[in-house]
Amino acid sequence: MRPINEIPVQIGEEDRALAREMIDRIGDKWTLLIIATLGQSEQMRFTELRDSIEGISQKMLTKTLRQLERDGLISRKVYPVVPPKVEYRLTPLGHSLLALVTGICGWVSTHLPEIEEARRAFALNE
């Protein structure tokens, strides 16, 4: 059996590290929620994103947006106005990830009753 942390594709060591980093990023709850939220609109301002994602702090939103921009999943446009206006949107690469994120969200929604039942059964057996 393959170790869980091994990337099951034929790529070099340097690419393997990047692949692992991207899997970690994509698996992050804030990344999933930001991608899903941006997928519902052509573009969104920072405050719209923050207000749309329950529980995210300004610091965490800023950090995650920067990482997603660095990785080419979102673009950021700054308008030269006062107060500053910044808009975020998914790039074509981000849209390709949106399809997978939508699938994950759909899976969760479909299986919530089963997950809740499994958790109840687990709690009874503890």
Short mmCIF file of C-alpha atoms in Angstrom, two decimals:
data_model
loop_
_atom_site.label_atom_id
_atom_site.label_comp_id
_atom_site.label_asym_id
_atom_site.label_seq_id
_atom_site.Cartn_x
_atom_site.Cartn_y
_atom_site.Cartn_z
CA MET A 1 0.00 0.00 0.00
CA ARG A 2 1.24 3.49 -0.86
CA PRO A 3 2.02 5.93 1.97
CA ILE A 4 -0.79 8.48 2.42
CA ASN A 5 1.53 11.43 1.78
CA GLU A 6 2.80 10.10 -1.55
CA ILE A 7 1.43 11.84 -4.64
CA PRO A 8 0.30 8.98 -6.96
CA VAL A 9 1.62 10.45 -10.22
CA GLN A 10 4.93 10.33 -12.02
CA ILE A 11 6.45 13.74 -11.27
CA GLY A 12 9.80 14.98 -10.06
CA GLU A 13 10.64 15.66 -6.42
CA GLU A 14 10.30 19.46 -6.77
CA ASP A 15 6.93 19.13 -8.51
CA ARG A 16 5.84 16.61 -5.88
CA ALA A 17 6.39 19.22 -3.15
CA LEU A 18 4.31 21.78 -5.08
CA ALA A 19 1.58 19.21 -5.70
CA ARG A 20 1.46 18.40 -1.99
CA GLU A 21 1.30 22.12 -1.14
CA MET A 22 -1.59 22.63 -3.56
CA ILE A 23 -3.50 19.64 -2.19
CA ASP A 24 -3.09 21.12 1.29
CA ARG A 25 -4.28 24.53 0.04
CA ILE A 26 -7.27 23.15 -1.82
CA GLY A 27 -8.23 21.04 1.19
CA ASP A 28 -8.25 24.09 3.46
CA LYS A 29 -11.78 25.03 4.56
CA TRP A 30 -11.27 28.74 3.84
CA THR A 31 -10.02 28.03 0.32
CA LEU A 32 -13.06 25.88 -0.42
CA LEU A 33 -15.44 28.52 0.92
CA ILE A 34 -13.73 31.40 -0.90
CA ILE A 35 -13.70 29.53 -4.23
CA ALA A 36 -17.37 28.54 -3.80
CA THR A 37 -18.35 32.10 -2.84
CA LEU A 38 -16.49 33.71 -5.72
CA GLY A 39 -18.09 31.16 -8.03
CA GLN A 40 -21.50 32.66 -7.25
CA SER A 41 -20.58 36.09 -8.62
CA GLU A 42 -18.48 37.53 -11.42
CA GLN A 43 -16.41 39.52 -8.92
CA MET A 44 -16.63 40.49 -5.27
CA ARG A 45 -15.14 43.15 -3.07
CA PHE A 46 -13.21 42.21 0.05
CA THR A 47 -16.02 43.23 2.42
CA GLU A 48 -18.58 41.30 0.37
CA LEU A 49 -16.43 38.19 0.64
CA ARG A 50 -15.86 38.67 4.37
CA ASP A 51 -19.58 39.18 5.00
CA SER A 52 -20.48 36.13 2.88
CA ILE A 53 -18.18 33.67 4.65
CA GLU A 54 -19.32 33.07 8.20
CA GLY A 55 -16.55 32.89 10.77
CA ILE A 56 -13.63 34.07 8.63
CA SER A 57 -11.48 36.79 10.16
CA GLN A 58 -10.14 39.70 8.16
CA LYS A 59 -6.61 38.38 8.73
CA MET A 60 -7.44 34.87 7.51
CA LEU A 61 -9.35 36.17 4.49
CA THR A 62 -6.43 38.41 3.54
CA LYS A 63 -3.92 35.56 3.94
CA THR A 64 -5.99 33.07 1.96
CA LEU A 65 -6.74 35.55 -0.83
CA ARG A 66 -3.02 36.30 -1.19
CA GLN A 67 -2.20 32.59 -1.42
CA LEU A 68 -4.93 32.01 -4.00
CA GLU A 69 -3.74 34.99 -6.04
CA ARG A 70 -0.14 33.74 -5.88
CA ASP A 71 -1.27 30.31 -7.10
CA GLY A 72 -3.21 31.82 -10.01
CA LEU A 73 -6.67 30.80 -8.80
CA ILE A 74 -8.01 34.32 -8.31
CA SER A 75 -7.18 37.75 -9.67
CA ARG A 76 -7.19 40.99 -7.74
CA LYS A 77 -7.99 44.38 -9.24
CA VAL A 78 -7.24 47.56 -7.31
CA TYR A 79 -9.02 50.76 -8.32
CA PRO A 80 -7.18 54.05 -7.66
CA VAL A 81 -9.93 55.63 -5.58
CA VAL A 82 -10.35 56.75 -1.97
CA PRO A 83 -11.32 54.74 -0.06
CA PRO A 84 -9.50 51.90 -1.84
CA LYS A 85 -11.65 49.57 -3.91
CA VAL A 86 -10.40 46.04 -4.53
CA GLU A 87 -12.25 43.34 -6.43
CA TYR A 88 -11.53 39.62 -6.62
CA ARG A 89 -12.60 37.14 -9.25
CA LEU A 90 -11.84 33.58 -10.24
CA THR A 91 -9.30 33.09 -13.00
CA PRO A 92 -9.84 30.36 -15.63
CA LEU A 93 -7.70 28.13 -13.40
CA GLY A 94 -9.93 29.00 -10.43
CA HIS A 95 -13.05 28.21 -12.48
CA SER A 96 -11.61 24.77 -13.26
CA LEU A 97 -11.29 24.19 -9.49
CA LEU A 98 -14.82 25.53 -8.91
CA ALA A 99 -16.30 22.48 -10.64
CA LEU A 100 -14.56 20.21 -8.14
CA VAL A 101 -15.49 22.41 -5.15
CA THR A 102 -19.12 22.41 -6.29
CA GLY A 103 -18.98 18.62 -6.44
CA ILE A 104 -17.61 18.40 -2.90
CA CYS A 105 -20.29 20.78 -1.61
CA GLY A 106 -22.96 18.75 -3.39
CA TRP A 107 -21.63 15.52 -1.90
CA VAL A 108 -21.74 17.01 1.60
CA SER A 109 -25.28 18.28 1.08
CA THR A 110 -26.47 14.92 -0.25
CA HIS A 111 -24.92 12.92 2.57
CA LEU A 112 -25.58 15.17 5.59
CA PRO A 113 -28.25 12.85 7.06
CA GLU A 114 -25.90 9.85 6.84
CA ILE A 115 -23.05 11.82 8.40
CA GLU A 116 -25.27 13.02 11.24
CA GLU A 117 -26.49 9.46 11.87
CA ALA A 118 -22.92 8.12 11.86
CA ARG A 119 -21.92 10.79 14.39
CA ARG A 120 -24.88 9.95 16.65
CA ALA A 121 -24.00 6.25 16.52
CA PHE A 122 -20.35 7.03 17.25
CA ALA A 123 -21.28 9.20 20.25
CA LEU A 124 -23.45 6.41 21.67
CA ASN A 125 -20.54 3.95 21.44
CA GLU A 126 -17.98 6.16 23.18
#
